[in-house]
Coordinates of N, CA, C and O in Angstrom, one line a residue:
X227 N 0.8 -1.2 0.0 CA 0.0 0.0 0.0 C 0.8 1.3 0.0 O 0.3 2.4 0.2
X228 N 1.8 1.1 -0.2 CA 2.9 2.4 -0.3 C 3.6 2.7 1.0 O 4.6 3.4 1.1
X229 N 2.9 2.0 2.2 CA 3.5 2.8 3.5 C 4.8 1.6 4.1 O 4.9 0.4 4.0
X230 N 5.3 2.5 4.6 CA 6.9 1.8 5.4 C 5.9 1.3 6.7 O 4.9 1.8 7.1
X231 N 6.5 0.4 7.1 CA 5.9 -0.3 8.3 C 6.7 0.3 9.0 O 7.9 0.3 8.8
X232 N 5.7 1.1 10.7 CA 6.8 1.7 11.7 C 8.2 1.3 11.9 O 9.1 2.2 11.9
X233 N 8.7 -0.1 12.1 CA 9.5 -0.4 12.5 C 10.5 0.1 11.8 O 11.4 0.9 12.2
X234 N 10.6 -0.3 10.5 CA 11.3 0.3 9.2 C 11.6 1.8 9.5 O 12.7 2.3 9.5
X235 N 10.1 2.7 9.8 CA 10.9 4.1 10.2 C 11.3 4.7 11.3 O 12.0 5.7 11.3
X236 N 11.1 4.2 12.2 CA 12.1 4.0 13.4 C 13.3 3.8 13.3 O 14.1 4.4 13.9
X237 N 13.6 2.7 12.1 CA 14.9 2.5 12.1 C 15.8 3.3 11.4 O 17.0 3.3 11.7
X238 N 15.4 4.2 10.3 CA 15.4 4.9 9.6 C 15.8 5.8 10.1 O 16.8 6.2 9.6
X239 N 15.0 6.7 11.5 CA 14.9 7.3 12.2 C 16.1 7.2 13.4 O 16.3 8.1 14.2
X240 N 16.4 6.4 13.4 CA 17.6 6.1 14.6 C 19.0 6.0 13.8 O 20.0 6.0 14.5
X241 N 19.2 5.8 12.5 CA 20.3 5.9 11.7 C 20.3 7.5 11.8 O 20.9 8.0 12.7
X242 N 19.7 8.3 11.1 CA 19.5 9.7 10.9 C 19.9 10.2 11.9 O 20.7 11.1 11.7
X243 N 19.3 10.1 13.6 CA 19.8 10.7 14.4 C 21.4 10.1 14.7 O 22.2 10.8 15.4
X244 N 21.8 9.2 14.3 CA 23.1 8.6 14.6 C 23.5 9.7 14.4 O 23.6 10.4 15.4
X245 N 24.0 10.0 12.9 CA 24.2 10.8 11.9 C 24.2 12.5 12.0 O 24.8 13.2 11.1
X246 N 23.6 12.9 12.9 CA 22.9 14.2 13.0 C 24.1 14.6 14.6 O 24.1 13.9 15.6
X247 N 24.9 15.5 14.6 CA 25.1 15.4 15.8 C 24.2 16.2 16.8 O 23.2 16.8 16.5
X248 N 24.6 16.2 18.0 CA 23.5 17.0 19.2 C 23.4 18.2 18.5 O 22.2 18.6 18.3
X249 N 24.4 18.8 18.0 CA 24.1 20.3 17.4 C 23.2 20.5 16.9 O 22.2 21.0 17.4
X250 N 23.5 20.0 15.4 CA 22.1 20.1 14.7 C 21.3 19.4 14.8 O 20.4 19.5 13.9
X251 N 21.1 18.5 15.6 CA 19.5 18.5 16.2 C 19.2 19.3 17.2 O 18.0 19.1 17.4
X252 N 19.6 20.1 18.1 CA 19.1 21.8 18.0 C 18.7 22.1 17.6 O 17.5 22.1 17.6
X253 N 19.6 22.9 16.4 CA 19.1 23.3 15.7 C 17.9 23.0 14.7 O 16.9 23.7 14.8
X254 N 18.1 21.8 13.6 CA 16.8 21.8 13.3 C 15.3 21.6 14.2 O 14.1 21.9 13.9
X255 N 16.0 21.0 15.7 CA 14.7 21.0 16.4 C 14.3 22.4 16.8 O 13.1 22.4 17.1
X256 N 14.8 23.7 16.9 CA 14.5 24.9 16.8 C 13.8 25.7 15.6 O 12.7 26.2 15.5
X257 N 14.7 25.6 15.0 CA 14.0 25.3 13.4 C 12.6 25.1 13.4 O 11.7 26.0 13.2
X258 N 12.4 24.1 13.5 CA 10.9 23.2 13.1 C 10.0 23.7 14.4 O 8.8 23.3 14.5
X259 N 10.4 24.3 15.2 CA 9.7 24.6 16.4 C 9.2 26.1 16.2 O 8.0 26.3 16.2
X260 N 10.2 27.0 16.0 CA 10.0 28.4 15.1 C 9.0 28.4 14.7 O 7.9 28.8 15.2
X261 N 9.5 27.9 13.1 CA 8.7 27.5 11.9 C 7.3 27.6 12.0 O 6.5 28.4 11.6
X262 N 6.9 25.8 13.1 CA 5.7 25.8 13.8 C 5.0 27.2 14.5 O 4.1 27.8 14.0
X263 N 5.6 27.5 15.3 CA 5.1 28.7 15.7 C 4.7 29.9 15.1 O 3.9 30.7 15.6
X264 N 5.4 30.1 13.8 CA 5.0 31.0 12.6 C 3.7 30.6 12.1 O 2.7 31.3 12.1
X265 N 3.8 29.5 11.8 CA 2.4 28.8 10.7 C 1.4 28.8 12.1 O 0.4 29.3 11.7
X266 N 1.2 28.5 13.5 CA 0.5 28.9 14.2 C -0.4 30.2 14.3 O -1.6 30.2 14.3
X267 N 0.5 31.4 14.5 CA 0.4 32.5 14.1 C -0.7 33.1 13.1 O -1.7 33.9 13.2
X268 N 0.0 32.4 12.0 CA -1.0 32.9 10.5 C -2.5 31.9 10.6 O -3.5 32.4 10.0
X269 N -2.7 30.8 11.3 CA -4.0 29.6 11.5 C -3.3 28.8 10.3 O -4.0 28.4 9.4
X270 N -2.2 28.6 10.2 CA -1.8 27.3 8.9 C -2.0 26.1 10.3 O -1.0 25.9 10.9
X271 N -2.8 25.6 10.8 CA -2.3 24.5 12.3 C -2.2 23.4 11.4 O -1.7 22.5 12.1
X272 N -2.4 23.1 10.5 CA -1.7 21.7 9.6 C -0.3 21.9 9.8 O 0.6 21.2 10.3
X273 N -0.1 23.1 9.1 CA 1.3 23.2 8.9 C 2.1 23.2 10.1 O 3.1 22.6 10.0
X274 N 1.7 23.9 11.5 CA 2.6 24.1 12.0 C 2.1 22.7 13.4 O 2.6 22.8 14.5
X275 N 1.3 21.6 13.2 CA 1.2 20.3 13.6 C 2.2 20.0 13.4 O 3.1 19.8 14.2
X276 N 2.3 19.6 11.5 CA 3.5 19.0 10.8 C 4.8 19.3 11.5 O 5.3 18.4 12.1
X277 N 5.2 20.3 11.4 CA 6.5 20.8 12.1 C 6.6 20.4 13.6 O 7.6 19.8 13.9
X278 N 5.7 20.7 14.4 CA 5.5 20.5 15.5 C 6.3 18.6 15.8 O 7.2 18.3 16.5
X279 N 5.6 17.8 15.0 CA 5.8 16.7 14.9 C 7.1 16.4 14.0 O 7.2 15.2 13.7
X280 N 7.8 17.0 13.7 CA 9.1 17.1 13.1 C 10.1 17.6 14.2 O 11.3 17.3 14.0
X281 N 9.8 18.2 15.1 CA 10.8 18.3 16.2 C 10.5 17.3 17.3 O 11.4 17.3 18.1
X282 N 9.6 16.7 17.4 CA 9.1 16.0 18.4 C 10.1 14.6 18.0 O 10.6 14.0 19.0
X283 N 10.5 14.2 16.3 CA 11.2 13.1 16.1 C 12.8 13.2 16.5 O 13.7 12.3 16.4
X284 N 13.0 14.7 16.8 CA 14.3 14.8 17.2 C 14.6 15.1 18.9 O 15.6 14.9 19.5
X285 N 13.2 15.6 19.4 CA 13.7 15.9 20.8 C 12.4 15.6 21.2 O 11.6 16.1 20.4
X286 N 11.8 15.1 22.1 CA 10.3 14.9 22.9 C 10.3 15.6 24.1 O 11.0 15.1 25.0
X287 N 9.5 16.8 24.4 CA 9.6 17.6 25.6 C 8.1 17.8 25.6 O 7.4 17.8 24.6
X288 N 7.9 18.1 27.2 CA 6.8 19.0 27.6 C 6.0 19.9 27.0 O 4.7 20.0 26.8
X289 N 7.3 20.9 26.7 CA 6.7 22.5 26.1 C 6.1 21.8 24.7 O 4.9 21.9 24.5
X290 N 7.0 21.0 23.8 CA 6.6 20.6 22.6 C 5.1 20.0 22.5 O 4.1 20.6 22.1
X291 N 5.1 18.8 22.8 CA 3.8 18.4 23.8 C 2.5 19.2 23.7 O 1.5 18.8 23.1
X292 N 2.7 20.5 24.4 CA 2.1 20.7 24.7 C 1.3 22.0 23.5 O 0.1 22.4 23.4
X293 N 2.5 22.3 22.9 CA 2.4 23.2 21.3 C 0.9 21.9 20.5 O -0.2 22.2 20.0
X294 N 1.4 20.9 20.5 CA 0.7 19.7 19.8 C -0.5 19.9 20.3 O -1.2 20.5 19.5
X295 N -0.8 19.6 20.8 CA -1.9 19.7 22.0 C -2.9 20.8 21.4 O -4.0 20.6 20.8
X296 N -2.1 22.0 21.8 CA -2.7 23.6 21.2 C -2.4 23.9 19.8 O -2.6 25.1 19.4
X297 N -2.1 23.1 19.2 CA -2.3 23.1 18.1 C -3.6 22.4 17.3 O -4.4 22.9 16.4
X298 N -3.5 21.0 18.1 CA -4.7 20.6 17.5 C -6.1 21.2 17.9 O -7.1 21.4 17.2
X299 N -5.8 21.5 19.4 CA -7.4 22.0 19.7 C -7.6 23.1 18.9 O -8.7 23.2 18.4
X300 N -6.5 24.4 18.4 CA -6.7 25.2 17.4 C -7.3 24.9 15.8 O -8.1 25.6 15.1
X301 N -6.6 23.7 15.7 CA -7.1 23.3 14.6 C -8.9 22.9 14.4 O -9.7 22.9 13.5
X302 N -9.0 22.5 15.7 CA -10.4 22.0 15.7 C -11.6 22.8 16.0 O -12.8 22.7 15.6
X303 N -11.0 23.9 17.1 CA -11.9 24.9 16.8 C -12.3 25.8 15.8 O -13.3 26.4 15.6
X304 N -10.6 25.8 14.7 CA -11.0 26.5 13.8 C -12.4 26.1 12.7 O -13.4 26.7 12.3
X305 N -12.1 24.8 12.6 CA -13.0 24.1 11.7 C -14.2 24.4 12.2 O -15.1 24.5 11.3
X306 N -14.6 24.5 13.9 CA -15.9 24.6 14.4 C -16.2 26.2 13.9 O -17.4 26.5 13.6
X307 N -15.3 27.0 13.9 CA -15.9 28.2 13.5 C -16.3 28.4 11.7 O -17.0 29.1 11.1
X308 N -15.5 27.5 11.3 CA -16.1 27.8 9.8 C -17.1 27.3 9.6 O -17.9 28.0 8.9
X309 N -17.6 26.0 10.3 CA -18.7 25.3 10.1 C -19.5 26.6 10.6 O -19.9 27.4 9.7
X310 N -19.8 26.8 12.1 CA -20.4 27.8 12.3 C -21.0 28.6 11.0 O -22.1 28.3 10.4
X311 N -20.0 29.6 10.7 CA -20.2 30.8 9.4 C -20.5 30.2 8.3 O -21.1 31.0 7.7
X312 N -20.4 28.9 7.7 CA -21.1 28.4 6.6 C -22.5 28.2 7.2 O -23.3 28.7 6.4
X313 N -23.0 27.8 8.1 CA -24.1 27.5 8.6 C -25.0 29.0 9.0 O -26.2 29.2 8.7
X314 N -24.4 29.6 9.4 CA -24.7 31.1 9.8 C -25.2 32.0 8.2 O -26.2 32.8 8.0
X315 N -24.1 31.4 7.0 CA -24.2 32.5 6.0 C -25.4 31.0 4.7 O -25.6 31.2 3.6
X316 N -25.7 30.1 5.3 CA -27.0 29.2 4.3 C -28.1 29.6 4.7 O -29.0 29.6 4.0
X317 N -28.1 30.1 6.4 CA -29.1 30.9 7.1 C -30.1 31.9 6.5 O -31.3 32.1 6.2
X318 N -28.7 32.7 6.5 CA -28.9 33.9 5.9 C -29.5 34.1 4.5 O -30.5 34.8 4.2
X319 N -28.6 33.2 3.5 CA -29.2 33.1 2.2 C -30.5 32.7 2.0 O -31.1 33.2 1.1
X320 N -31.2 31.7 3.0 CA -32.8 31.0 3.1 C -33.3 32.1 3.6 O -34.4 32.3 3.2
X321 N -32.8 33.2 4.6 CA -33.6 34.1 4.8 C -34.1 35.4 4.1 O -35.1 36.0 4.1
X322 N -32.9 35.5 3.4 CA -32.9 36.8 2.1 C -34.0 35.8 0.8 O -34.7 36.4 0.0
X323 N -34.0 34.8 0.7 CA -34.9 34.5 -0.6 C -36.2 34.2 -0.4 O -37.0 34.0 -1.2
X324 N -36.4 33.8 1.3 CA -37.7 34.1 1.6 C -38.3 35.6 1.4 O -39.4 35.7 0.9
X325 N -37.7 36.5 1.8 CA -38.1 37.8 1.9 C -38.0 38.4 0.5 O -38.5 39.6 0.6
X326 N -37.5 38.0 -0.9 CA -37.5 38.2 -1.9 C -39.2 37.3 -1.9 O -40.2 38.0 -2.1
X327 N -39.2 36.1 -1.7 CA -40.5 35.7 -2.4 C -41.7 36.2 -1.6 O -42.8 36.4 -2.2
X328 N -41.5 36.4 -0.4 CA -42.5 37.3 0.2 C -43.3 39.1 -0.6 O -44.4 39.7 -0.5
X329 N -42.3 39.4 -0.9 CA -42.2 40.5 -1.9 C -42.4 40.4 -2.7 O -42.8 41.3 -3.4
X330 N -42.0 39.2 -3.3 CA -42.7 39.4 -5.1 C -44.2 38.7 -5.0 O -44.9 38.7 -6.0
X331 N -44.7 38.0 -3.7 CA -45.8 37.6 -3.5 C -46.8 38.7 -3.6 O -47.7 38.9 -4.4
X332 N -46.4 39.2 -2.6 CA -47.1 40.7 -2.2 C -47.3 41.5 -3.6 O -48.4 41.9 -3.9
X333 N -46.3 41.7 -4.6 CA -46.6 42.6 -5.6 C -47.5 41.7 -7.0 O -47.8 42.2 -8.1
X334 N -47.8 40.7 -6.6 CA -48.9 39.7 -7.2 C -50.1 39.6 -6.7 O -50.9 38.8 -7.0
X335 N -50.3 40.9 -5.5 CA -51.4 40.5 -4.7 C -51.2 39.0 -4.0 O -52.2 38.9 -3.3
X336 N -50.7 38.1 -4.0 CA -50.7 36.7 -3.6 C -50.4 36.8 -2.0 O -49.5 36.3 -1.4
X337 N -51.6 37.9 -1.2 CA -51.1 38.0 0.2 C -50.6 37.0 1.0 O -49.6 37.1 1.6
X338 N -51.5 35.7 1.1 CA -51.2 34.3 1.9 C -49.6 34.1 1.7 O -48.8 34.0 2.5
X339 N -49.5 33.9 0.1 CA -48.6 33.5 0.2 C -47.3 34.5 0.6 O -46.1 34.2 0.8
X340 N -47.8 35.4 0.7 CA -46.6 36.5 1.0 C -46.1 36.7 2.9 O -45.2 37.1 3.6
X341 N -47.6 36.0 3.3 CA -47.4 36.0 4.8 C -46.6 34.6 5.1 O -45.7 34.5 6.0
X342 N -47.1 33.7 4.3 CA -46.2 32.6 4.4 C -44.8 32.4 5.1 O -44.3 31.8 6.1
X343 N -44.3 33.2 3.8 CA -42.7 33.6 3.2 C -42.3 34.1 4.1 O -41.5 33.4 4.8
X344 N -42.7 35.1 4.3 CA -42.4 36.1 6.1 C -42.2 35.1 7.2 O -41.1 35.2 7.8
X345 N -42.9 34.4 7.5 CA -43.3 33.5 8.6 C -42.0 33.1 8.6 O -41.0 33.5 9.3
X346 N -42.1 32.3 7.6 CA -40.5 31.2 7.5 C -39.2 32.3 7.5 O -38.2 32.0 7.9
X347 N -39.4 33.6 6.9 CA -37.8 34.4 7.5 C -38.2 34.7 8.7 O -37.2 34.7 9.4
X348 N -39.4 35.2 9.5 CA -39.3 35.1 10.7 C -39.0 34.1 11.7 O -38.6 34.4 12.8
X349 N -39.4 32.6 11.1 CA -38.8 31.6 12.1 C -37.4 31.9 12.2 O -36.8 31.8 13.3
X350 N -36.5 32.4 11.0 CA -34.7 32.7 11.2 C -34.8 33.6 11.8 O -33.7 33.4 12.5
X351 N -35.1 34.3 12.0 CA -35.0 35.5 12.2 C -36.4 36.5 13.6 O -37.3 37.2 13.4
X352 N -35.9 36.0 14.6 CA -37.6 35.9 15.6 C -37.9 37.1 16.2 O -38.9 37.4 16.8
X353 N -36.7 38.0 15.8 CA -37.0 39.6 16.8 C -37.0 40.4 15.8 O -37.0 41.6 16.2
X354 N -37.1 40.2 14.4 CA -37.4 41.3 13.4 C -38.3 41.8 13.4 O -39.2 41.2 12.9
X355 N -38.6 43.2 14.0 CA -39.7 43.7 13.7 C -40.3 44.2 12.4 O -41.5 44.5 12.3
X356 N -39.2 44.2 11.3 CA -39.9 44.8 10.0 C -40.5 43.8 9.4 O -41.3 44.0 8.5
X357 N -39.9 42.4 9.8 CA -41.1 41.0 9.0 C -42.4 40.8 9.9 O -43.4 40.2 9.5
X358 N -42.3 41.5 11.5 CA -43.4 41.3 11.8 C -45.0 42.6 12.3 O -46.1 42.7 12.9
X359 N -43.8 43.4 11.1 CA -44.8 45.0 10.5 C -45.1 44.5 9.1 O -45.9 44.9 8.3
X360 N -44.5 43.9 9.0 CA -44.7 43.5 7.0 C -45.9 42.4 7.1 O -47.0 42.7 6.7
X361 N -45.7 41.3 7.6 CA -46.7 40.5 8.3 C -47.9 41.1 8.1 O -48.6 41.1 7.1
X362 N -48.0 41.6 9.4 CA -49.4 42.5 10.1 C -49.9 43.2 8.7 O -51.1 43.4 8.5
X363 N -48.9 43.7 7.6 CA -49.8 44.6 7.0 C -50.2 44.0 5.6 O -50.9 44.5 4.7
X364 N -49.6 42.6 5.6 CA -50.2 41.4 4.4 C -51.3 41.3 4.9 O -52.3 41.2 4.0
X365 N -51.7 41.1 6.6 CA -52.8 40.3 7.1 C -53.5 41.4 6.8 O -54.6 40.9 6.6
X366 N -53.6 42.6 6.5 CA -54.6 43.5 6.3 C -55.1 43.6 5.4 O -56.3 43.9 5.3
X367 N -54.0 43.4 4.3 CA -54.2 43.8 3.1 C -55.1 41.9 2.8 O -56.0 41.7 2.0
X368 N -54.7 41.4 3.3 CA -55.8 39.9 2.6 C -57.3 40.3 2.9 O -58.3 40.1 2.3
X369 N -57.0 41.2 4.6 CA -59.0 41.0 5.4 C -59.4 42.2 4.5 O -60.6 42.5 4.4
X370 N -58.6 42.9 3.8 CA -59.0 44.1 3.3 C -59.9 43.8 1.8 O -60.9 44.4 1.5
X371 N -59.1 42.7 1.1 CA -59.1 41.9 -0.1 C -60.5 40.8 -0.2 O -61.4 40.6 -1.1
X372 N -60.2 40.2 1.0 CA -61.4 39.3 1.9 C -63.0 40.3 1.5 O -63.8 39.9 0.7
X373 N -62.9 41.6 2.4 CA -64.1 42.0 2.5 C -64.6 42.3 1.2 O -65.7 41.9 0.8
X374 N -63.7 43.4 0.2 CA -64.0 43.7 -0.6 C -64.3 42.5 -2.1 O -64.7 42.6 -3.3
X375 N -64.0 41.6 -1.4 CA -64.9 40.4 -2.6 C -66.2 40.0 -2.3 O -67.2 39.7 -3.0
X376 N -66.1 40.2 -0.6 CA -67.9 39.6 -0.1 C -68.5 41.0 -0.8 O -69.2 40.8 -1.9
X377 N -68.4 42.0 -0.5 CA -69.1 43.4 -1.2 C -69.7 43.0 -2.2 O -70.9 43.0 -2.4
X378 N -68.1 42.4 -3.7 CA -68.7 42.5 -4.8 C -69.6 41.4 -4.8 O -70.8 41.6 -5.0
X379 N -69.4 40.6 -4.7 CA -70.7 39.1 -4.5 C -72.1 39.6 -4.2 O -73.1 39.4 -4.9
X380 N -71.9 40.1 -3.0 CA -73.9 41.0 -2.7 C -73.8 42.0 -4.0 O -74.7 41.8 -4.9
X381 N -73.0 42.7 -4.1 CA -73.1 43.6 -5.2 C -73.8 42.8 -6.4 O -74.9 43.2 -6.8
X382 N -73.2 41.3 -7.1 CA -73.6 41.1 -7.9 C -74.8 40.3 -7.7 O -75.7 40.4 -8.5
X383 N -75.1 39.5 -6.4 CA -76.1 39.3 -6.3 C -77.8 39.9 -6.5 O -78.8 39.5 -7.0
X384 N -77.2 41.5 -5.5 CA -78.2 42.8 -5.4 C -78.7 42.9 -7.0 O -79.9 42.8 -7.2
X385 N -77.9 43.1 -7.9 CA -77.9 43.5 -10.1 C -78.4 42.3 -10.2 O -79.5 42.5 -10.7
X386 N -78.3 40.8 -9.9 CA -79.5 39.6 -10.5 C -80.8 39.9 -9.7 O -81.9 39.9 -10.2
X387 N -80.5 40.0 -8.8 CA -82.4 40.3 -7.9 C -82.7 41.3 -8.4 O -83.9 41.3 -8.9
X388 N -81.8 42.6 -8.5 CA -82.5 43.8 -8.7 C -83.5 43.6 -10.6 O -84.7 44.0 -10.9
X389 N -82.6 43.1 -11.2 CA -82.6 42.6 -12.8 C -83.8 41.5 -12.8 O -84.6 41.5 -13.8
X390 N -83.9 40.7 -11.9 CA -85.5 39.7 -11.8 C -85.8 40.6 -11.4 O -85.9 40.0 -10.3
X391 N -86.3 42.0 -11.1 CA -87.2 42.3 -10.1 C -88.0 42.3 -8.9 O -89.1 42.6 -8.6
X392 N -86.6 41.9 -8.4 CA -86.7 41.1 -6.6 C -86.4 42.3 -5.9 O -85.8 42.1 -4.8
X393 N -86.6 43.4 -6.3 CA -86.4 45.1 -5.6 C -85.9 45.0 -4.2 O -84.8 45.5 -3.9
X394 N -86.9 44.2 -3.3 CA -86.7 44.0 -2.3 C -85.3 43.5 -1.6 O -84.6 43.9 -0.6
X395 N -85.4 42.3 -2.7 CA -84.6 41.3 -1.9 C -82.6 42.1 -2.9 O -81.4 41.9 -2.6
X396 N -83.0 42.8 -3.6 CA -81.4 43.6 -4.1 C -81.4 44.6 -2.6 O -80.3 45.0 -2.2
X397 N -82.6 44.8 -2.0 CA -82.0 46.6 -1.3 C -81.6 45.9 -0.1 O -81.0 46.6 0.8
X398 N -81.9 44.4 0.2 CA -81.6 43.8 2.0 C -80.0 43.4 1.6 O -79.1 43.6 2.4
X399 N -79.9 42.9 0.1 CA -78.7 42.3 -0.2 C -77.5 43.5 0.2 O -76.5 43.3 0.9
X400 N -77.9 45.0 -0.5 CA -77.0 46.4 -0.1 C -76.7 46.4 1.2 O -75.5 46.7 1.6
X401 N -77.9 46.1 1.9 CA -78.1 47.2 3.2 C -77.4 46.2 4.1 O -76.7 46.7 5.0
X402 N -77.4 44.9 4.0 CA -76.5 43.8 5.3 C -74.9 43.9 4.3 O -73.9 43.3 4.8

């Protein structure tokens, strides 16, 4: 599968340090410790894990250890925060295109559905007062819409009675 079996890099690893005197493994263990620390800095925590774990094969300490450690929880919170902001900004987009369709409802007269639309950016969104002034003024505009159809109905009812000559029964239709 392409991979050296530990033992193999251990051994690998114990020639190399043969080879290396104390000096420069200091040094590179400073080096790669640095390094780490820099890519820390910028949020590279891959990168500066990697390094991290590149000094740890030449010297194993506490402090190092402990960079590892704070490195990865860095790394893990970072991811929790992007998750966050991706989640935060799909939010947002379902709430901006409800309020687009709520509005182009509204300019179709399609009040219901325009209260709908609202509803659901208001579930995202629960202390907005302008979806729940926009709301209130769909519901008006439907009972507004509402009445003035019952009107025309007696209206047209009142013009057939009145038209049979049901006089009567057109002027009760007006008057209720």
């Amino acid at each position: 599968n392409g991979k050296y079996p530990l033992s193999q890099i251990a051994l690998i690893q114990s020639f190399i340090n043969q080879e290396l005197t104390e000096n420069q493994r200091k040094v590179e263990y400073n080096t790669f410790v640095e390094d780490g620390d820099k890519a820390f800095k910028i949020k590279d925590f891959d990168k500066a894990i990697e390094l991290y774990y590149k000094a740890a094969l030449l010297f194993k300490t506490e402090d190092l250890s402990k960079k590892i450690d704070k490195a990865l929880k860095a790394k893990a919170d970072w991811a929790n925060q992007i998750q966050e902001l991706e989640a935060q900004k799909a939010l947002q987009l379902e709430f901006d295109q409800c309020i687009l369709q709520a509005q182009n409802a509204e300019k179709n007269h399609e009040y219901q559905k325009g209260i709908e639309y609202y509803s659901k950016a208001l579930a995202i969104s629960s202390d907005n007062k302008e979806i729940k002034t926009a709301i209130q003024k769909l519901k008006d505009k439907l009972n507004a819409t509402e009445l003035l159809s019952k009107y025309e109905e007696f209206v047209k009812k009142a013009e057939v009675s009145f038209s049979n000559g049901k006089y009567e029964e057109a002027q009760n239709l007006l008057i209720d």
